[in-house]
Short mmCIF file of C-alpha atoms and ligand atoms in Angstrom, two decimals:
data_model
loop_
_atom_site.label_atom_id
_atom_site.label_comp_id
_atom_site.label_asym_id
_atom_site.label_seq_id
_atom_site.Cartn_x
_atom_site.Cartn_y
_atom_site.Cartn_z
CA MET A 1 -56.44 62.86 7.59
CA SER A 2 -56.02 59.27 8.49
CA THR A 3 -52.89 58.65 6.46
CA PRO A 4 -50.41 60.39 8.81
CA VAL A 5 -51.89 58.48 11.74
CA MET A 6 -51.40 55.20 9.91
CA ASP A 7 -47.83 56.17 9.14
CA LYS A 8 -47.20 56.91 12.74
CA GLU A 9 -48.61 53.55 13.81
CA GLU A 10 -46.62 51.75 11.19
CA ARG A 11 -43.49 53.50 12.28
CA ALA A 12 -44.25 52.64 15.88
CA ALA A 13 -44.77 49.01 14.93
CA LYS A 14 -41.57 49.02 12.94
CA ALA A 15 -39.65 50.55 15.86
CA ALA A 16 -41.10 47.95 18.18
CA ALA A 17 -39.81 45.18 15.94
CA ASP A 18 -36.46 46.83 15.27
CA HIS A 19 -34.67 45.09 18.09
CA LEU A 20 -35.90 41.66 16.95
CA ILE A 21 -33.71 39.33 14.98
CA THR A 22 -34.49 36.15 13.12
CA ALA A 23 -32.72 33.26 14.77
CA THR A 24 -32.72 29.58 13.89
CA PHE A 25 -33.01 27.08 16.70
CA ARG A 26 -31.86 23.63 15.65
CA ILE A 27 -33.46 21.36 18.20
CA ARG A 28 -32.80 17.65 18.69
CA ARG A 29 -36.24 16.05 18.70
CA PHE A 30 -37.04 12.59 19.96
CA ASN A 31 -40.41 11.01 20.46
CA PRO A 32 -40.35 7.26 21.13
CA GLU A 33 -44.03 7.02 20.20
CA ILE A 34 -43.19 8.13 16.67
CA SER A 35 -39.72 6.91 15.92
CA ALA A 36 -36.81 5.15 17.57
CA GLU A 37 -34.49 7.72 15.99
CA ALA A 38 -33.86 11.24 17.14
CA SER A 39 -33.56 13.99 14.53
CA TRP A 40 -32.81 17.69 14.21
CA GLU A 41 -35.59 20.15 13.53
CA ASP A 42 -35.07 23.81 12.66
CA PHE A 43 -37.31 26.58 14.02
CA ARG A 44 -36.90 30.10 12.66
CA ILE A 45 -38.34 32.68 15.02
CA GLU A 46 -38.28 36.43 15.52
CA ILE A 47 -36.82 37.19 18.91
CA ASP A 48 -35.02 39.84 20.91
CA PRO A 49 -31.38 38.71 21.15
CA LYS A 50 -31.31 39.94 24.74
CA GLU A 51 -33.79 37.21 25.61
CA ARG A 52 -32.63 33.83 26.85
CA VAL A 53 -32.70 30.46 25.12
CA LEU A 54 -35.48 29.45 27.52
CA ASP A 55 -37.60 32.33 26.17
CA ALA A 56 -37.00 31.06 22.65
CA LEU A 57 -38.05 27.54 23.67
CA HIS A 58 -41.20 29.01 25.24
CA LYS A 59 -41.96 30.97 22.10
CA ILE A 60 -41.56 27.84 19.99
CA LYS A 61 -43.66 25.72 22.32
CA TRP A 62 -46.40 28.30 22.79
CA GLU A 63 -46.59 29.71 19.27
CA VAL A 64 -45.10 27.23 16.82
CA ASP A 65 -45.08 23.62 17.98
CA GLY A 66 -46.75 22.64 21.23
CA THR A 67 -45.22 19.16 21.13
CA LEU A 68 -41.75 20.50 21.95
CA THR A 69 -40.93 19.07 25.36
CA PHE A 70 -38.45 20.37 27.93
CA ARG A 71 -38.16 20.90 31.68
CA ARG A 72 -38.06 24.22 33.45
CA SER A 73 -39.44 25.44 36.69
CA CYS A 74 -38.01 28.59 38.26
CA ALA A 75 -36.69 30.10 35.00
CA HIS A 76 -34.05 31.93 37.04
CA GLY A 77 -31.14 29.56 37.48
CA ILE A 78 -32.13 28.24 40.89
CA CYS A 79 -34.00 24.98 40.42
CA GLY A 80 -31.62 23.31 37.97
CA SER A 81 -34.35 21.93 35.72
CA ASP A 82 -33.27 23.16 32.33
CA ALA A 83 -29.68 22.06 31.81
CA MET A 84 -29.24 21.29 28.14
CA ARG A 85 -26.54 21.14 25.50
CA ILE A 86 -26.63 24.50 23.70
CA ASN A 87 -24.21 24.92 20.81
CA GLY A 88 -22.38 21.84 22.07
CA ARG A 89 -21.91 23.06 25.64
CA ASN A 90 -23.91 22.24 28.73
CA ARG A 91 -25.71 25.30 30.05
CA LEU A 92 -28.93 26.35 31.71
CA ALA A 93 -31.33 27.59 29.03
CA CYS A 94 -32.60 30.16 31.54
CA LYS A 95 -29.16 31.70 32.02
CA THR A 96 -27.98 31.74 28.41
CA LEU A 97 -28.60 34.92 26.43
CA ILE A 98 -29.24 34.47 22.72
CA LYS A 99 -26.89 37.33 21.81
CA ASP A 100 -24.01 35.41 23.40
CA LEU A 101 -24.46 32.47 21.01
CA SER A 102 -23.68 34.19 17.69
CA PRO A 103 -27.35 33.91 16.61
CA SER A 104 -26.56 34.64 12.97
CA LYS A 105 -25.81 30.93 12.78
CA PRO A 106 -28.27 28.18 13.81
CA ILE A 107 -28.24 27.59 17.57
CA SER A 108 -28.25 23.90 18.40
CA VAL A 109 -30.20 22.71 21.42
CA GLU A 110 -30.16 19.09 22.55
CA ALA A 111 -30.61 16.98 25.65
CA ILE A 112 -27.64 16.56 28.01
CA LYS A 113 -25.56 13.49 27.21
CA GLY A 114 -25.00 10.27 29.12
CA LEU A 115 -28.56 9.92 30.39
CA THR A 116 -31.43 8.19 28.59
CA VAL A 117 -33.48 10.63 26.54
CA LEU A 118 -37.18 10.23 27.30
CA LYS A 119 -38.54 12.87 24.93
CA ASP A 120 -36.97 15.84 23.12
CA LEU A 121 -34.89 17.64 25.77
CA ILE A 122 -35.99 15.54 28.73
CA VAL A 123 -33.67 12.86 30.08
CA ASP A 124 -34.16 10.24 32.76
CA MET A 125 -32.46 11.79 35.79
CA ASP A 126 -32.82 8.67 37.98
CA PRO A 127 -29.21 7.43 37.58
CA PHE A 128 -27.98 10.93 38.39
CA PHE A 129 -30.03 11.13 41.58
CA GLN A 130 -29.15 7.55 42.47
CA ALA A 131 -25.47 8.53 42.52
CA TYR A 132 -26.43 11.58 44.59
CA ARG A 133 -28.30 9.47 47.13
CA ASP A 134 -25.42 6.99 47.28
CA VAL A 135 -23.06 9.56 48.84
CA MET A 136 -25.44 10.29 51.76
CA PRO A 137 -26.06 14.00 51.06
CA PHE A 138 -27.39 14.80 54.52
CA LEU A 139 -25.99 15.76 57.91
CA VAL A 140 -24.99 12.76 60.02
CA THR A 141 -24.33 13.32 63.72
CA SER A 142 -24.32 11.35 66.94
CA GLY A 143 -25.21 12.24 70.52
CA ASN A 144 -27.99 14.46 71.75
CA GLU A 145 -29.61 17.06 69.55
CA PRO A 146 -28.40 20.49 70.59
CA THR A 147 -31.16 22.83 71.75
CA ARG A 148 -29.78 25.60 69.54
CA GLU A 149 -28.02 25.72 66.18
CA ARG A 150 -24.92 23.62 65.65
CA HIS A 151 -22.18 26.21 65.84
CA GLN A 152 -19.40 26.52 63.34
CA THR A 153 -16.68 29.13 62.87
CA ALA A 154 -16.68 31.29 59.79
CA GLU A 155 -13.50 29.52 58.62
CA ASP A 156 -15.10 26.10 59.05
CA ARG A 157 -18.08 27.28 57.03
CA GLU A 158 -15.80 28.72 54.35
CA ARG A 159 -14.12 25.30 53.92
CA PHE A 160 -17.05 23.89 51.93
CA ASP A 161 -18.77 27.09 50.82
CA ASP A 162 -18.16 26.48 47.12
CA THR A 163 -19.85 23.09 47.06
CA THR A 164 -23.00 24.35 48.82
CA LYS A 165 -23.89 26.19 45.62
CA CYS A 166 -24.85 23.08 43.64
CA ILE A 167 -28.38 23.10 42.19
CA LEU A 168 -28.23 19.50 40.91
CA CYS A 169 -28.83 20.45 37.29
CA ALA A 170 -26.54 17.63 36.03
CA ALA A 171 -24.66 19.96 33.67
CA CYS A 172 -21.34 18.79 35.14
CA THR A 173 -22.03 15.07 35.36
CA SER A 174 -23.44 14.95 31.83
CA SER A 175 -20.39 16.81 30.50
CA CYS A 176 -17.98 14.21 31.90
CA PRO A 177 -16.57 11.77 29.32
CA VAL A 178 -16.04 9.14 32.01
CA PHE A 179 -19.73 9.33 32.91
CA TRP A 180 -20.70 9.09 29.23
CA ASN A 181 -18.80 5.83 28.88
CA ASP A 182 -20.80 3.49 31.07
CA GLY A 183 -22.71 5.73 33.45
CA GLN A 184 -21.42 3.84 36.48
CA TYR A 185 -19.04 6.58 37.60
CA PHE A 186 -20.51 8.58 40.49
CA GLY A 187 -19.96 11.73 38.47
CA PRO A 188 -18.87 15.21 39.51
CA ALA A 189 -22.19 16.32 41.01
CA ALA A 190 -22.35 13.42 43.48
CA ILE A 191 -18.73 14.06 44.50
CA VAL A 192 -19.41 17.80 44.91
CA ASN A 193 -22.31 17.00 47.23
CA ALA A 194 -20.21 14.49 49.16
CA HIS A 195 -17.56 17.20 49.48
CA ARG A 196 -20.23 19.50 50.91
CA PHE A 197 -20.54 17.19 53.94
CA ILE A 198 -17.07 15.61 54.09
CA PHE A 199 -15.55 19.01 54.82
CA ASP A 200 -18.35 20.21 57.11
CA SER A 201 -16.98 20.35 60.68
CA ARG A 202 -20.45 19.51 62.10
CA ASP A 203 -20.77 16.25 60.16
CA GLU A 204 -19.52 12.90 61.42
CA ALA A 205 -19.84 10.58 58.41
CA ALA A 206 -16.91 11.82 56.36
CA GLU A 207 -15.21 8.42 56.73
CA GLN A 208 -18.22 6.61 55.31
CA ARG A 209 -18.52 8.95 52.35
CA LEU A 210 -14.81 8.72 51.64
CA GLU A 211 -15.09 4.93 51.73
CA ILE A 212 -17.94 5.06 49.20
CA LEU A 213 -15.96 7.33 46.88
CA ASN A 214 -12.82 5.20 47.28
CA ASP A 215 -14.46 2.34 45.40
CA LYS A 216 -14.20 1.34 41.75
CA ASP A 217 -16.59 3.95 40.40
CA GLY A 218 -15.58 6.70 42.80
CA VAL A 219 -13.14 9.60 42.56
CA TRP A 220 -10.30 7.56 41.08
CA ARG A 221 -12.12 7.40 37.74
CA CYS A 222 -11.81 11.18 37.42
CA ARG A 223 -9.34 12.05 34.64
CA THR A 224 -9.11 15.74 35.44
CA THR A 225 -10.55 16.91 32.13
CA PHE A 226 -12.15 20.02 33.71
CA ASN A 227 -15.30 19.62 31.57
CA CYS A 228 -17.34 19.75 34.77
CA THR A 229 -15.79 23.00 35.97
CA ASP A 230 -16.43 24.57 32.56
CA ALA A 231 -20.03 23.35 32.53
CA CYS A 232 -21.12 24.41 36.02
CA PRO A 233 -23.67 27.26 35.73
CA ARG A 234 -22.96 28.21 39.35
CA GLY A 235 -19.23 28.57 38.80
CA ILE A 236 -18.35 25.85 41.31
CA GLU A 237 -14.73 24.71 41.02
CA VAL A 238 -15.86 21.13 40.54
CA THR A 239 -12.54 19.59 39.53
CA LYS A 240 -10.90 21.19 42.54
CA ALA A 241 -13.54 19.71 44.85
CA ILE A 242 -12.96 16.26 43.36
CA GLN A 243 -9.25 16.62 43.81
CA GLU A 244 -9.74 17.67 47.46
CA VAL A 245 -11.65 14.45 48.04
CA LYS A 246 -8.81 12.48 46.40
CA ARG A 247 -6.32 14.26 48.63
CA ALA A 248 -8.41 13.52 51.73
CA LEU A 249 -8.41 9.84 50.79
CA ILE A 250 -4.64 9.78 50.25
CA THR A 251 -3.78 11.65 53.44
CA ARG A 252 -6.17 9.43 55.38
CA ARG A 253 -4.26 6.41 54.09
CA PHE A 254 -0.72 7.70 54.58
CA MET B 1 -55.34 -2.12 19.57
CA ALA B 2 -54.66 1.13 17.77
CA THR B 3 -55.75 0.83 14.17
CA ASP B 4 -55.14 4.44 13.31
CA THR B 5 -51.57 4.61 12.05
CA GLU B 6 -51.55 8.39 11.80
CA THR B 7 -49.46 9.93 14.53
CA THR B 8 -50.48 13.16 16.19
CA GLY B 9 -47.09 14.32 17.43
CA ALA B 10 -46.68 16.53 14.40
CA GLY B 11 -43.66 18.19 12.97
CA ILE B 12 -40.92 15.63 13.45
CA PRO B 13 -39.35 14.73 10.16
CA THR B 14 -38.45 11.08 10.48
CA ASP B 15 -37.87 8.36 7.94
CA ASP B 16 -39.36 5.78 10.26
CA THR B 17 -42.74 6.79 11.62
CA ALA B 18 -44.16 3.29 11.83
CA GLY B 19 -44.53 1.06 14.81
CA TYR B 20 -44.54 3.05 18.00
CA SER B 21 -47.66 4.33 19.69
CA PRO B 22 -48.76 4.91 23.28
CA ASP B 23 -49.79 1.26 23.33
CA SER B 24 -46.53 -0.05 21.88
CA PRO B 25 -43.80 2.39 22.83
CA ALA B 26 -40.19 2.06 21.79
CA PRO B 27 -38.20 -0.41 23.88
CA VAL B 28 -36.97 0.83 27.23
CA ILE B 29 -33.23 1.13 27.56
CA GLU B 30 -31.87 -0.21 30.84
CA PRO B 31 -30.77 2.92 32.69
CA PRO B 32 -27.19 3.05 33.94
CA ARG B 33 -26.52 2.87 37.69
CA ALA B 34 -29.78 1.01 38.19
CA ARG B 35 -29.39 -1.58 40.93
CA THR B 36 -29.71 -4.95 39.28
CA ALA B 37 -28.66 -8.43 40.33
CA ARG B 38 -25.58 -8.00 38.12
CA THR B 39 -24.45 -4.79 39.81
CA PRO B 40 -21.07 -5.53 41.37
CA LYS B 41 -20.86 -5.22 45.14
CA SER B 42 -18.67 -2.57 46.69
CA THR B 43 -15.16 -3.92 47.16
CA ARG B 44 -13.92 -1.80 50.09
CA THR B 45 -10.30 -2.14 49.03
CA ASN B 46 -7.80 0.58 48.22
CA PHE B 47 -6.93 -0.90 44.84
CA GLU B 48 -8.01 2.10 42.78
CA LEU B 49 -6.31 4.46 45.22
CA TYR B 50 -3.00 2.63 44.90
CA GLY B 51 -3.46 2.39 41.12
CA TRP B 52 -3.98 6.14 40.89
CA LEU B 53 -0.94 6.86 43.08
CA PHE B 54 1.18 4.37 41.16
CA MET B 55 0.38 6.08 37.85
CA ARG B 56 1.68 9.39 39.21
CA LEU B 57 4.77 8.03 41.00
CA SER B 58 5.81 5.71 38.18
CA GLY B 59 5.14 8.56 35.75
CA ILE B 60 7.71 10.72 37.52
CA LEU B 61 10.30 7.93 37.43
CA LEU B 62 9.50 7.04 33.82
CA PHE B 63 10.00 10.65 32.87
CA VAL B 64 13.67 10.38 33.84
CA LEU B 65 14.22 6.75 32.80
CA VAL B 66 12.57 6.97 29.38
CA LEU B 67 13.89 10.36 28.33
CA TYR B 68 17.47 9.48 29.23
CA HIS B 69 17.04 6.08 27.61
CA LEU B 70 15.88 7.70 24.36
CA LEU B 71 18.72 10.21 24.52
CA ILE B 72 21.37 7.50 24.84
CA GLN B 73 19.84 5.17 22.28
CA LEU B 74 18.75 7.59 19.59
CA VAL B 75 20.66 10.85 19.89
CA LEU B 76 24.08 10.68 21.50
CA ASP B 77 27.13 9.01 19.91
CA GLY B 78 25.96 8.82 16.31
CA GLY B 79 22.27 8.16 16.98
CA VAL B 80 20.42 5.01 15.93
CA THR B 81 23.12 3.84 13.55
CA LYS B 82 25.34 2.76 16.43
CA ILE B 83 22.77 0.34 17.84
CA GLY B 84 23.67 -3.27 17.27
CA PHE B 85 24.33 -6.49 19.13
CA ALA B 86 27.70 -5.20 20.33
CA PHE B 87 26.20 -1.96 21.63
CA VAL B 88 23.55 -3.81 23.65
CA ALA B 89 26.08 -6.34 24.91
CA GLY B 90 28.34 -3.50 25.99
CA ARG B 91 25.66 -1.77 28.00
CA TRP B 92 24.30 -4.89 29.63
CA ALA B 93 27.78 -5.76 30.82
CA SER B 94 27.18 -3.14 33.49
CA PRO B 95 24.83 -3.98 36.38
CA PHE B 96 23.85 -0.31 36.42
CA TRP B 97 22.26 -0.43 32.96
CA GLN B 98 20.81 -3.86 33.66
CA THR B 99 19.01 -2.43 36.69
CA TRP B 100 18.02 0.70 34.75
CA ASP B 101 16.45 -1.34 31.97
CA LEU B 102 14.82 -3.74 34.40
CA VAL B 103 13.16 -0.94 36.37
CA MET B 104 12.14 0.80 33.17
CA LEU B 105 10.67 -2.43 31.80
CA TRP B 106 8.60 -3.14 34.90
CA LEU B 107 7.44 0.42 35.45
CA ALA B 108 6.57 1.05 31.80
CA MET B 109 4.70 -2.24 31.49
CA LEU B 110 2.75 -1.84 34.72
CA HIS B 111 2.13 1.87 34.05
CA GLY B 112 1.08 1.25 30.46
CA GLY B 113 -0.88 -1.86 31.45
CA ASN B 114 -2.80 -0.03 34.16
CA GLY B 115 -3.39 2.88 31.78
CA LEU B 116 -4.85 0.52 29.19
CA ARG B 117 -6.95 -1.13 31.91
CA THR B 118 -8.45 2.29 32.61
CA ILE B 119 -9.13 2.83 28.93
CA ILE B 120 -10.75 -0.61 28.57
CA ASN B 121 -12.93 0.04 31.62
CA ASP B 122 -13.99 3.30 30.02
CA TYR B 123 -14.66 2.19 26.50
CA ALA B 124 -15.75 -1.46 26.56
CA GLU B 125 -19.52 -1.41 26.57
CA ARG B 126 -20.31 -5.05 27.20
CA ASP B 127 -19.13 -6.96 30.25
CA ASN B 128 -17.87 -9.79 28.04
CA THR B 129 -15.87 -7.56 25.75
CA ARG B 130 -14.38 -5.86 28.77
CA MET B 131 -13.42 -9.15 30.38
CA TRP B 132 -11.75 -10.54 27.24
CA LEU B 133 -9.89 -7.34 26.45
CA LYS B 134 -8.52 -7.27 29.98
CA MET B 135 -7.51 -10.94 29.80
CA LEU B 136 -5.66 -10.19 26.57
CA LEU B 137 -4.02 -7.16 28.18
CA TYR B 138 -2.95 -9.01 31.33
CA THR B 139 -1.58 -11.93 29.31
CA ALA B 140 0.42 -9.63 27.05
CA THR B 141 1.71 -7.65 30.05
CA VAL B 142 2.80 -10.69 32.03
CA PHE B 143 4.39 -12.26 28.94
CA THR B 144 6.36 -9.13 28.04
CA VAL B 145 7.51 -8.47 31.60
CA LEU B 146 8.65 -12.06 32.12
CA LEU B 147 10.34 -12.33 28.73
CA GLY B 148 12.11 -9.00 29.20
CA THR B 149 13.27 -9.88 32.69
CA LEU B 150 14.51 -13.26 31.50
CA VAL B 151 16.52 -11.67 28.69
CA ILE B 152 18.08 -9.00 30.92
CA PHE B 153 19.26 -11.62 33.43
CA THR B 154 20.28 -14.40 31.05
CA PHE B 155 21.75 -12.30 28.25
CA ASP B 156 24.85 -14.00 26.90
CA PRO B 157 27.19 -11.75 24.88
CA ASP B 158 29.05 -14.80 23.47
CA ILE B 159 25.98 -16.45 21.98
CA ARG B 160 26.38 -17.65 18.40
C1 HEM C 1 7.18 10.57 30.57
C2 HEM C 1 6.84 9.80 31.53
C3 HEM C 1 5.39 9.54 31.89
C4 HEM C 1 4.59 10.26 32.74
C5 HEM C 1 4.95 11.52 33.52
C6 HEM C 1 3.29 9.61 32.75
C7 HEM C 1 2.20 10.01 33.53
C8 HEM C 1 0.96 9.46 33.48
C9 HEM C 1 -0.14 9.77 34.35
C10 HEM C 1 -0.12 10.75 35.50
C11 HEM C 1 -1.20 9.03 33.96
C12 HEM C 1 -2.59 9.01 34.57
C13 HEM C 1 -3.54 9.89 33.82
C14 HEM C 1 -4.90 9.91 34.47
O1 HEM C 1 -5.15 9.22 35.46
O2 HEM C 1 -5.74 10.65 33.97
C15 HEM C 1 -0.79 8.27 32.81
C16 HEM C 1 -1.61 7.45 32.08
C17 HEM C 1 -1.16 6.57 31.11
N1 HEM C 1 0.14 6.33 30.74
FE1 HEM C 1 1.74 7.43 31.34
N2 HEM C 1 3.32 8.53 31.92
C18 HEM C 1 4.59 8.45 31.36
C19 HEM C 1 5.06 7.49 30.50
C20 HEM C 1 4.29 6.48 29.95
C21 HEM C 1 4.81 5.38 29.16
C22 HEM C 1 6.28 5.13 28.81
C23 HEM C 1 3.72 4.64 28.78
C24 HEM C 1 3.66 3.38 27.93
C25 HEM C 1 4.27 2.30 28.30
C26 HEM C 1 2.53 5.27 29.31
C27 HEM C 1 1.25 4.83 29.13
C28 HEM C 1 0.15 5.36 29.75
C29 HEM C 1 -1.20 4.97 29.46
C30 HEM C 1 -1.67 3.94 28.45
C31 HEM C 1 -2.03 5.74 30.31
C32 HEM C 1 -3.55 5.75 30.39
C33 HEM C 1 -4.06 6.90 29.58
C34 HEM C 1 -5.26 7.50 30.17
O3 HEM C 1 -5.54 7.32 31.36
O4 HEM C 1 -5.93 8.22 29.41
N3 HEM C 1 2.92 6.39 30.03
N4 HEM C 1 0.53 8.54 32.53
S1 FES C 2 -35.51 26.83 35.05
FE1 FES C 2 -34.77 26.64 37.11
S2 FES C 2 -32.58 26.54 36.76
FE2 FES C 2 -33.32 27.13 34.82
#
């Protein structure tokens, strides 16, 4: 009597696993306490291809190797913690579906480039945020505080709408070959966030920000490679924003 | 002092597992953009702006100058085989071609020189290497521009 029940359970178990595939995650590991060299390590796991790379990293960390180290916070593409280089392109692990990465081949996962790797997929973000701070990413005004909101027309708001979407994940800056070279270039993200205020009608420090970006490591180092636009997980037209800052500098001068 | 050489961070296949521990970690790499005493001050000039504009404006002019130059020299009237002392002497007899070549020389050298300056800034990793490469570049640029200008103005078709 028990055999048919067993069969049914087995079938149920088999059906439950039917949607799973075996995928290989080739992860760039680095642990300075063990070795000065980074190396690739393969993890073969069973996973639903409709899951995201972040889910795979969780599965590996929680079930296979607890030493795997990476950042994530919101897990929903808002906080910008988990930008990494997946199959050679900068993306958010939490917004990248495994099925979109041709998982029949090994999926490579490594830290974003151009910033010092601290451990596994974690880089030192300080230089990135230093460049961000350098462009004064805050509202600067003079005169008395208004008692109500600072008004702005819908068109004025639209002017910089695209650059308000930045989540500071560093996918753009760490995809830029000029930033890779010596890391002194402000980088696309800092320029995007300067753009956010330069073109805000309520702000009064556009001149100062333009002056900062007019210097040696400012917008003129941009070579228009569009890597940043391709990398942005929020779909910001980064290269266009940079070019609008260049244009503002030129028209200010002539 | 850690006497236990076994590492606990398992699973990383490395050829070199010796040396580093929490007490003696791998050397820290100086992060880029960190503010150090050697960080250059902001210059507050428009040099890079003018450089960027110059690349685009000279590019447009070079497009015409160089393409037409190549056409005359290499394609029309029997191609390269016609080029000789007499051909050059004939063209430089006209102030028009003298000016053409002079402008092309200066624009191409400054355009190419500034382009290489950009590339050196990008790729040289050490300050010293960068400085010497740029010195070499500037010397070569100035030398070529001056020599070319001298030849265009002092060219003597009757030299023997
Ligand atoms: C056909 C005419 C030309 C046009 C339209 C043109 C245009 C340009 C432009 C717009 C740039 C700047 C690229 C950037 O900032 O990303 C550039 C860079 C450069 N150009 Fe030209 N150029 C021309 C001819 C030449 C010639 C004749 C030379 C050599 C003497 C030259 C050498 C360079 C170099 C070395 C660079 C730097 C490359 C780089 O930034 O990656 N160009 N060119
Ligand atoms: S974890 Fe927050 S953006 Fe991906």
